[in-house]
Each structure stands twice: as C-alpha cells, then as structure tokens.
Coordinates of N, CA and C in Angstrom, one line a residue:
X288 N 0.8 -1.2 0.0 CA 0.0 0.0 0.0 C 0.9 1.3 0.0
X289 N 0.4 2.3 -0.6 CA 1.0 3.6 -0.6 C 0.3 4.5 0.4
X290 N 1.0 4.7 1.5 CA 0.4 5.5 2.6 C 0.0 6.9 2.2
X291 N 0.8 7.5 1.4 CA 0.5 8.8 0.9 C -0.9 8.9 0.2
X292 N -1.2 7.9 -0.6 CA -2.5 7.8 -1.3 C -3.6 7.6 -0.3
X293 N -3.4 6.7 0.7 CA -4.4 6.5 1.7 C -4.8 7.7 2.4
X294 N -3.8 8.5 2.8 CA -4.0 9.8 3.5 C -4.8 10.7 2.6
X295 N -4.4 10.8 1.4 CA -5.1 11.7 0.4 C -6.6 11.3 0.4
X296 N -6.8 10.0 0.3 CA -8.2 9.5 0.3 C -9.0 9.9 1.6
X297 N -8.3 9.8 2.7 CA -9.0 10.1 4.0 C -9.3 11.6 4.0
X298 N -8.4 12.4 3.5 CA -8.7 13.9 3.5 C -9.9 14.2 2.6
X299 N -10.0 13.5 1.5 CA -11.1 13.7 0.6 C -12.4 13.1 1.2
X300 N -12.4 12.0 1.8 CA -13.5 11.4 2.4 C -14.1 12.3 3.5
X301 N -13.3 13.1 4.2 CA -13.7 13.9 5.3 C -13.9 15.4 4.9
X302 N -13.8 15.7 3.6 CA -13.9 17.1 3.2 C -15.2 17.8 3.7
X303 N -16.3 17.0 3.6 CA -17.6 17.7 4.0 C -17.6 18.0 5.4
X304 N -16.8 17.3 6.2 CA -16.7 17.5 7.7 C -15.8 18.6 8.1
X305 N -14.6 18.6 7.5 CA -13.6 19.6 8.0 C -13.7 20.9 7.2
X306 N -14.3 20.9 6.0 CA -14.4 22.1 5.2 C -15.9 22.6 5.1
X307 N -16.7 21.8 4.5 CA -18.1 22.3 4.2 C -18.9 22.6 5.5
X308 N -18.9 21.6 6.4 CA -19.7 21.8 7.6 C -19.1 22.9 8.5
X309 N -17.7 22.9 8.5 CA -17.1 23.9 9.4 C -17.3 25.3 8.8
X310 N -17.1 25.5 7.5 CA -17.3 26.8 6.9 C -18.8 27.3 7.0
X311 N -19.7 26.3 7.0 CA -21.1 26.7 7.2 C -21.3 27.3 8.6
X312 N -20.5 27.0 9.5 CA -20.6 27.6 10.9 C -19.6 28.8 11.1
X313 N -18.9 29.2 10.0 CA -18.0 30.3 10.1 C -16.6 29.9 10.6
X314 N -16.3 28.6 10.6 CA -15.1 28.1 11.1 C -14.1 27.8 9.9
X315 N -12.9 28.2 10.0 CA -11.9 28.0 9.0 C -10.9 26.9 9.5
X316 N -10.9 25.8 8.8 CA -9.9 24.7 9.1 C -9.1 24.4 7.8
X317 N -7.8 24.4 7.9 CA -6.9 24.1 6.8 C -6.2 22.8 7.0
X318 N -6.1 22.0 6.0 CA -5.3 20.8 6.1 C -4.2 20.9 5.1
X319 N -2.9 20.7 5.7 CA -1.7 20.8 4.9 C -1.1 19.4 4.9
X320 N -0.7 18.9 3.7 CA 0.0 17.7 3.6 C 1.5 17.9 3.1
X321 N 2.4 17.2 3.7 CA 3.8 17.3 3.3 C 4.3 15.8 3.1
X322 N 4.1 15.3 1.9 CA 4.5 14.0 1.6 C 5.9 13.8 1.2
X323 N 6.5 12.7 1.5 CA 7.8 12.3 1.0 C 7.6 11.0 0.3
X324 N 8.5 10.6 -0.7 CA 8.4 9.3 -1.3 C 8.5 8.2 -0.2
X325 N 7.7 7.2 -0.2 CA 7.7 6.2 0.9 C 7.8 4.8 0.3
X326 N 8.4 3.9 1.0 CA 8.3 2.5 0.6 C 6.9 2.0 0.9
X327 N 6.5 0.9 0.3 CA 5.1 0.4 0.6 C 5.0 -0.3 1.9
X328 N 3.8 -0.3 2.4 CA 3.5 -1.1 3.6 C 2.5 -2.2 3.2
X329 N 2.4 -3.2 4.0 CA 1.3 -4.2 3.8 C 0.2 -4.0 4.7
X330 N -1.0 -4.5 4.2 CA -2.2 -4.4 5.1 C -3.5 -4.1 4.4
X331 N -4.4 -3.6 5.1 CA -5.7 -3.2 4.6 C -5.8 -1.7 4.4
X332 N -6.1 -1.3 3.1 CA -6.2 0.1 2.8 C -7.4 0.7 3.5
X333 N -8.5 -0.1 3.6 CA -9.8 0.4 4.2 C -9.6 0.6 5.7
X334 N -8.9 -0.3 6.4 CA -8.6 -0.1 7.8 C -7.7 1.0 8.1
X335 N -6.6 1.2 7.3 CA -5.7 2.3 7.6 C -6.3 3.6 7.2
X336 N -7.2 3.6 6.2 CA -7.9 4.9 5.9 C -8.8 5.3 7.1
X337 N -9.4 4.3 7.7 CA -10.3 4.6 8.8 C -9.5 5.2 10.0
X338 N -8.2 4.8 10.2 CA -7.4 5.4 11.2 C -7.2 6.9 10.9
X339 N -6.9 7.3 9.7 CA -6.7 8.7 9.4 C -7.9 9.5 9.4
X340 N -9.1 8.9 9.0 CA -10.4 9.5 9.1 C -10.7 9.9 10.5
X341 N -10.4 8.9 11.5 CA -10.6 9.2 12.9 C -9.8 10.3 13.4
X342 N -8.5 10.3 13.0 CA -7.6 11.3 13.5 C -8.0 12.7 13.0
X343 N -8.4 12.8 11.7 CA -8.8 14.1 11.1 C -10.1 14.6 11.9
X344 N -11.0 13.7 12.1 CA -12.3 14.1 12.8 C -12.0 14.6 14.2
X345 N -11.1 13.8 14.9 CA -10.8 14.2 16.3 C -10.1 15.6 16.3
X346 N -9.2 15.8 15.3 CA -8.5 17.1 15.2 C -9.5 18.2 15.0
X347 N -10.5 18.0 14.1 CA -11.5 19.1 13.8 C -12.2 19.4 15.1
X348 N -12.6 18.3 15.9 CA -13.4 18.6 17.1 C -12.5 19.2 18.2
X349 N -11.2 19.1 18.1 CA -10.3 19.8 19.1 C -10.1 21.2 18.7
X350 N -10.6 21.7 17.6 CA -10.4 23.1 17.1 C -11.8 23.8 16.9
X351 N -12.6 24.0 17.9 CA -13.9 24.6 17.7 C -13.9 26.0 17.1
X352 N -12.7 26.7 17.2 CA -12.6 28.0 16.6 C -11.8 28.0 15.3
X353 N -11.5 26.8 14.8 CA -10.8 26.7 13.6 C -9.3 26.5 13.9
X354 N -8.5 26.3 12.8 CA -7.1 26.1 13.0 C -6.5 25.2 11.9
X355 N -5.4 24.6 12.1 CA -4.6 23.9 11.1 C -4.4 22.4 11.5
X356 N -4.5 21.6 10.5 CA -4.2 20.2 10.6 C -3.0 20.0 9.7
X357 N -1.9 19.5 10.2 CA -0.7 19.3 9.4 C -0.4 17.8 9.4
X358 N -0.3 17.2 8.2 CA -0.1 15.8 8.0 C 1.2 15.6 7.3
X359 N 2.2 14.9 7.9 CA 3.5 14.7 7.3 C 3.8 13.2 7.3
X360 N 4.6 12.8 6.2 CA 5.1 11.5 6.2 C 6.6 11.5 6.0
X361 N 7.2 10.4 6.5 CA 8.7 10.3 6.3 C 9.0 8.8 6.3
X362 N 10.1 8.5 5.6 CA 10.6 7.2 5.6 C 11.8 7.0 6.6
X363 N 11.6 6.0 7.5 CA 12.7 5.6 8.4 C 13.3 4.3 7.9
X364 N 14.4 3.8 8.5 CA 15.0 2.6 8.0 C 14.1 1.4 7.7
X365 N 13.2 1.1 8.7 CA 12.3 0.0 8.6 C 10.9 0.3 8.7
X366 N 10.6 1.6 8.8 CA 9.2 2.0 9.1 C 8.8 3.2 8.2
X367 N 7.5 3.4 8.1 CA 7.0 4.6 7.5 C 6.4 5.4 8.7
X368 N 6.8 6.7 8.8 CA 6.3 7.5 9.9 C 5.3 8.5 9.4
X369 N 4.1 8.6 10.1 CA 3.1 9.5 9.8 C 2.8 10.4 11.0
X370 N 2.8 11.7 10.8 CA 2.5 12.6 11.9 C 1.2 13.4 11.5
X371 N 0.3 13.4 12.4 CA -1.0 14.2 12.3 C -1.0 15.2 13.4
X372 N -0.8 16.5 13.1 CA -0.8 17.5 14.1 C -1.9 18.5 14.0
X373 N -2.5 18.9 15.1 CA -3.5 19.9 15.1 C -3.1 21.1 16.0
X374 N -3.7 22.2 15.8 CA -3.4 23.4 16.6 C -4.6 23.7 17.6
X375 N -5.2 22.6 18.1 CA -6.4 22.7 18.9 C -6.1 22.9 20.4
X376 N -7.1 22.4 21.2 CA -7.2 22.7 22.6 C -6.2 21.8 23.4
X377 N -5.7 20.7 22.7 CA -4.9 19.8 23.4 C -5.7 18.8 24.3
X378 N -5.0 17.8 24.8 CA -5.6 16.8 25.6 C -5.3 17.1 27.1
X379 N -6.3 17.3 28.0 CA -6.0 17.5 29.4 C -5.2 16.4 30.0
X380 N -4.4 16.8 30.9 CA -3.5 15.8 31.6 C -4.2 14.6 32.1
X381 N -5.4 14.8 32.7 CA -6.1 13.7 33.4 C -6.7 12.7 32.4
X382 N -6.8 13.1 31.1 CA -7.4 12.2 30.1 C -6.3 11.5 29.2
X383 N -5.1 11.8 29.4 CA -4.1 11.3 28.5 C -3.9 9.8 28.6
X384 N -4.1 9.2 29.7 CA -4.0 7.7 29.8 C -5.2 7.0 29.3
X385 N -6.3 7.7 29.0 CA -7.5 7.1 28.6 C -7.8 7.2 27.1
X386 N -6.9 7.9 26.3 CA -7.2 8.2 24.9 C -7.6 7.0 24.1
X387 N -6.9 5.9 24.3 CA -7.1 4.7 23.5 C -8.1 3.7 24.2
X388 N -8.7 4.1 25.3 CA -9.6 3.2 26.0 C -10.9 3.1 25.3
X389 N -11.5 1.9 25.1 CA -12.8 1.8 24.5 C -13.9 2.5 25.2
X390 N -14.7 3.2 24.5 CA -15.9 3.9 25.1 C -15.5 5.2 25.8
X391 N -14.2 5.6 25.9 CA -13.9 6.8 26.5 C -14.1 8.0 25.5
X392 N -14.9 9.0 25.9 CA -15.2 10.1 25.0 C -15.4 11.3 25.9
X393 N -15.1 12.5 25.4 CA -15.4 13.8 26.0 C -16.4 14.5 25.2
X394 N -17.1 13.8 24.2 CA -18.0 14.5 23.3 C -19.4 14.3 23.7
X395 N -19.7 13.7 24.8 CA -21.1 13.6 25.2 C -21.7 12.3 24.8
X396 N -23.0 12.1 25.1 CA -23.7 10.8 24.8 C -23.8 10.5 23.3
X397 N -23.7 11.5 22.5 CA -23.9 11.2 21.0 C -22.7 10.5 20.4
X398 N -21.6 10.4 21.1 CA -20.4 9.8 20.6 C -20.2 8.4 21.2
X399 N -19.6 7.5 20.4 CA -19.5 6.1 20.9 C -18.2 5.9 21.7
X400 N -17.2 6.8 21.5 CA -15.9 6.6 22.2 C -15.1 5.4 21.7
X401 N -15.4 5.0 20.5 CA -14.7 3.9 19.9 C -13.6 4.2 18.9
X402 N -13.6 5.5 18.4 CA -12.8 5.9 17.3 C -11.3 5.6 17.5
X403 N -10.8 6.1 18.7 CA -9.3 5.9 18.9 C -9.0 4.5 19.4
X404 N -9.9 3.8 20.1 CA -9.6 2.4 20.4 C -9.6 1.5 19.2
X405 N -10.5 1.8 18.2 CA -10.5 1.1 17.0 C -9.2 1.4 16.2
X406 N -8.8 2.6 16.2 CA -7.6 3.0 15.5 C -6.4 2.3 16.1
X407 N -6.3 2.3 17.4 CA -5.2 1.6 18.1 C -5.1 0.1 17.7
X408 N -6.3 -0.5 17.6 CA -6.4 -1.9 17.3 C -5.9 -2.1 15.8
X409 N -6.3 -1.3 14.9 CA -5.9 -1.4 13.5 C -4.4 -1.3 13.4
X410 N -3.8 -0.2 14.0 CA -2.4 0.0 13.9 C -1.6 -1.2 14.5
X411 N -2.1 -1.7 15.6 CA -1.5 -2.8 16.3 C -1.6 -4.1 15.4
X412 N -2.7 -4.3 14.8 CA -2.8 -5.5 13.9 C -1.8 -5.4 12.7
X413 N -1.5 -4.2 12.3 CA -0.5 -3.9 11.2 C 0.9 -3.9 11.8
X414 N 1.1 -4.4 13.0 CA 2.4 -4.5 13.6 C 3.1 -3.1 13.8
X415 N 2.2 -2.0 13.9 CA 2.8 -0.7 14.0 C 2.5 -0.1 15.4
X416 N 2.9 1.1 15.6 CA 2.7 1.8 16.9 C 2.0 3.1 16.6
X417 N 1.2 3.6 17.6 CA 0.5 4.9 17.6 C 0.7 5.5 18.9
X418 N 1.3 6.7 19.0 CA 1.5 7.5 20.2 C 1.1 8.9 19.9
X419 N 1.2 9.7 21.0 CA 0.8 11.1 20.8 C 1.6 12.0 21.8
X420 N 1.7 13.3 21.4 CA 2.2 14.3 22.3 C 1.2 15.4 22.3
X421 N 0.9 16.0 23.5 CA -0.1 17.0 23.5 C 0.2 18.1 24.6
X422 N -0.1 19.3 24.3 CA 0.0 20.4 25.2 C -1.3 21.2 25.2
X423 N -1.9 21.4 26.4 CA -3.2 22.1 26.4 C -3.0 23.5 25.8
X424 N -4.0 23.9 25.0 CA -4.1 25.1 24.3 C -3.1 25.2 23.2
X425 N -2.2 24.2 23.0 CA -1.2 24.3 21.9 C -1.4 23.2 20.9
X426 N -2.2 22.2 21.1 CA -2.5 21.2 20.1 C -1.9 19.8 20.5
X427 N -2.2 18.9 19.6 CA -1.8 17.5 19.7 C -1.2 16.9 18.5
X428 N -0.2 16.1 18.6 CA 0.4 15.4 17.5 C 0.3 13.9 17.7
X429 N -0.3 13.2 16.8 CA -0.3 11.7 16.8 C 0.8 11.2 15.8
X430 N 1.5 10.3 16.3 CA 2.6 9.7 15.5 C 2.3 8.2 15.3
X431 N 2.3 7.8 14.0 CA 2.1 6.4 13.7 C 3.3 5.9 12.9
X432 N 3.8 4.7 13.4 CA 4.9 4.0 12.6 C 4.4 2.7 12.2
X433 N 4.5 2.4 10.9 CA 4.1 1.2 10.3 C 5.3 0.5 9.6
X434 N 5.5 -0.8 9.8 CA 6.7 -1.4 9.2 C 6.6 -1.4 7.7
X435 N 7.7 -1.3 7.1 CA 7.8 -1.3 5.6 C 7.6 -2.8 5.2
X436 N 6.9 -2.9 4.0 CA 6.6 -4.3 3.5 C 7.9 -5.1 3.4
X437 N 7.8 -6.3 3.8 CA 9.0 -7.2 3.7 C 9.7 -7.2 5.1
X438 N 9.4 -6.4 6.0 CA 10.1 -6.4 7.3 C 9.2 -7.2 8.4
X439 N 8.0 -7.6 8.0 CA 7.2 -8.5 8.9 C 7.2 -9.9 8.3
X440 N 7.4 -10.9 9.2 CA 7.3 -12.3 8.7 C 5.9 -12.5 8.1
X441 N 5.9 -13.4 7.0 CA 4.6 -13.6 6.3 C 3.5 -14.1 7.3
X442 N 3.8 -14.9 8.3 CA 2.8 -15.4 9.1 C 2.3 -14.4 10.1
X443 N 2.9 -13.2 10.2 CA 2.4 -12.1 11.1 C 1.8 -11.0 10.3
X444 N 1.6 -11.2 9.0 CA 1.0 -10.1 8.2 C -0.5 -10.0 8.6
X445 N -1.0 -8.8 8.6 CA -2.4 -8.6 8.9 C -3.3 -9.3 7.8
X446 N -4.3 -10.1 8.2 CA -5.1 -10.8 7.3 C -6.3 -10.0 6.9
X447 N -6.7 -10.1 5.6 CA -7.9 -9.6 5.2 C -8.9 -10.7 4.9
X448 N -9.9 -10.8 5.7 CA -10.8 -12.0 5.6 C -11.7 -11.9 4.4
X449 N -12.0 -10.7 3.9 CA -12.9 -10.6 2.8 C -12.6 -9.3 2.0
X450 N -12.4 -9.5 0.7 CA -12.1 -8.3 -0.1 C -13.3 -7.8 -0.8
X451 N -13.7 -6.6 -0.5 CA -14.9 -6.0 -1.2 C -14.4 -5.2 -2.4
X452 N -14.9 -5.5 -3.5 CA -14.5 -4.9 -4.8 C -15.5 -3.8 -5.3
X453 N -16.7 -3.9 -4.7 CA -17.7 -2.9 -5.2 C -18.3 -2.2 -3.9
X454 N -19.0 -1.1 -4.2 CA -19.7 -0.5 -3.1 C -21.0 -1.2 -2.8
X455 N -21.3 -1.4 -1.5 CA -22.4 -2.2 -1.1 C -23.5 -1.3 -0.4
X456 N -24.7 -1.7 -0.4 CA -25.8 -1.1 0.4 C -26.0 -2.1 1.6
X457 N -25.9 -1.6 2.8 CA -25.9 -2.5 3.9 C -27.0 -2.1 4.9
X458 N -27.8 -3.0 5.4 CA -28.8 -2.7 6.4 C -28.2 -3.1 7.7
X459 N -28.1 -2.2 8.7 CA -27.5 -2.5 10.0 C -28.7 -2.5 11.0
X460 N -28.9 -3.7 11.7 CA -29.9 -3.8 12.6 C -29.3 -4.1 14.0
X461 N -29.5 -3.3 15.0 CA -29.1 -3.5 16.3 C -29.9 -2.7 17.3
X462 N -30.2 -3.2 18.5 CA -31.1 -2.4 19.4 C -30.2 -1.4 20.2
X463 N -28.9 -1.5 20.1 CA -28.0 -0.5 20.7 C -27.7 0.6 19.8
X464 N -28.1 1.9 20.1 CA -27.8 3.0 19.2 C -26.3 3.2 18.9
X465 N -25.5 3.1 20.0 CA -24.0 3.3 19.8 C -23.5 2.3 18.8
X466 N -23.9 1.0 18.9 CA -23.4 0.0 18.0 C -23.8 0.3 16.6
X467 N -25.1 0.7 16.4 CA -25.6 1.0 15.1 C -24.8 2.1 14.5
X468 N -24.6 3.2 15.3 CA -23.9 4.4 14.8 C -22.5 4.1 14.4
X469 N -21.8 3.2 15.2 CA -20.4 2.9 14.9 C -20.3 2.1 13.7
X470 N -21.2 1.1 13.5 CA -21.2 0.3 12.3 C -21.5 1.1 11.0
X471 N -22.4 2.0 11.1 CA -22.7 2.9 10.0 C -21.5 3.7 9.6
X472 N -20.9 4.3 10.7 CA -19.7 5.1 10.4 C -18.6 4.3 9.7
X473 N -18.4 3.1 10.2 CA -17.3 2.3 9.6 C -17.6 1.9 8.1
X474 N -18.9 1.6 7.9 CA -19.3 1.2 6.5 C -19.2 2.4 5.6
X475 N -19.7 3.6 6.1 CA -19.7 4.8 5.2 C -18.2 5.2 5.0
X476 N -17.4 5.0 6.0 CA -15.9 5.4 5.8 C -15.3 4.5 4.7
X477 N -15.9 3.3 4.5 CA -15.4 2.4 3.5 C -16.0 2.6 2.2
X478 N -16.8 3.6 2.1 CA -17.4 4.0 0.8 C -18.7 3.3 0.5
X479 N -19.3 2.7 1.5 CA -20.6 2.0 1.3 C -21.8 2.8 1.8
X480 N -23.0 2.4 1.4 CA -24.2 3.1 1.9 C -24.8 2.2 3.0
X481 N -25.1 2.8 4.1 CA -25.6 2.1 5.3 C -26.9 2.7 5.7
X482 N -27.9 1.8 6.1 CA -29.1 2.3 6.6 C -29.3 1.5 8.0
X483 N -29.7 2.3 9.0 CA -29.7 1.7 10.4 C -31.2 1.5 10.8
X484 N -31.4 0.4 11.5 CA -32.7 0.1 12.1 C -32.5 -0.5 13.5
X485 N -33.5 -0.2 14.4 CA -33.3 -0.6 15.8 C -33.9 -2.0 16.1
X486 N -34.7 -2.5 15.1 CA -35.3 -3.9 15.3 C -35.5 -4.5 14.0
X487 N -35.7 -5.8 14.0 CA -36.0 -6.6 12.8 C -37.3 -6.1 12.1
X488 N -38.3 -5.7 13.0 CA -39.5 -5.2 12.5 C -39.3 -3.9 11.6

C-alpha cells in the first residue's frame, strides 16, 4: 500500500466534515500535507484509511474555533512515519492515559468513544505503533509508525478476511444505538451506503 495515497483518500472522504460543515458555521480549518516518497507497507487500505479519518475528525473537534491540521510522512530505515498535528485545545493531563480506552469520550452521549480504540487496534494489527504528544491550548500530534513491506514475517501479516471490490448497500440492525452508529460510520468510511434500524420489524 502507498500510505500517501491512503492519507489523500482520507482527507477527501472527510472534506464535507472539515471544510463544508465547518465553513457553514464560520469556522476555517486548513489541512496541509507534506508527503515524501515512501516504501510500501502491507495491510488493509480500508482499515488504515479509517485510522486517518478518525484522526482528522478528532483534530477538527479539538479546534472549535478553527485552526490547522498538518499531516507529514517520512521514511525511516524499517518504518513509515506519519505525523498528524492539530493546533487545537490539546488533551487535558487527566485524560491522556484514557485516549485509547474503548468507550472513552469527552464528546457527550452522542459519541461512541470507539474511534481511537479502533484506530489503536488497527495499527496494532498492522504491527505498528501509535503514540501522541499534547499540550493544552497548543495542540496534539499523533505519531504512527508502520513497518515497511517485507520487514514483517509472512505469518504475522495482517489478514484480510474478505475483499470488497464494489460499493455495497448494507442494512444495520441492532437495538443499541451506539453499536448502530459505529457500524454505520465504519461502513460509510469504507465507501458503502448504510441504513440503520433498531429492530427486525
């Protein structure tokens, strides 16, 4: 996979969120990309794109008055390094140990709190690492390192159980609203159409 292309896709997928919706509220958010030529990595493009979509959305939410998101890539000897930096409010000290915890959220009951825990799981399955640095009122930087293709033994490569080659229309039925919303978000991030229902009826 070409990580630069996946990041470009994630920016385009979220354009209505960080540009159209923000500008409709009078908020100016700019995304800057600084790509360098990268060796390929192995894995699932859909899953990795979901990680960058989550990071972009979180950065937007951390900048209620607007600001900048700066995404940079670099090649290290055996890894690809991706940096996603925002100029937002930063993460309070008391929340920094909970960032990757499932269901932890500061966004209220409308949020599932699964975005960062899902992202952590995806990066981990790709034999990578995700860390962050944050200062209150100065912003947050997430750093992702993914191994270059060929540096992971074949039996440890992330497995793709099913390859979807076309866009699908999916009916999601679950009595838990958080579960429904999360599944719809994941499917839509993958380019599919999802309709949610709370019961079989």
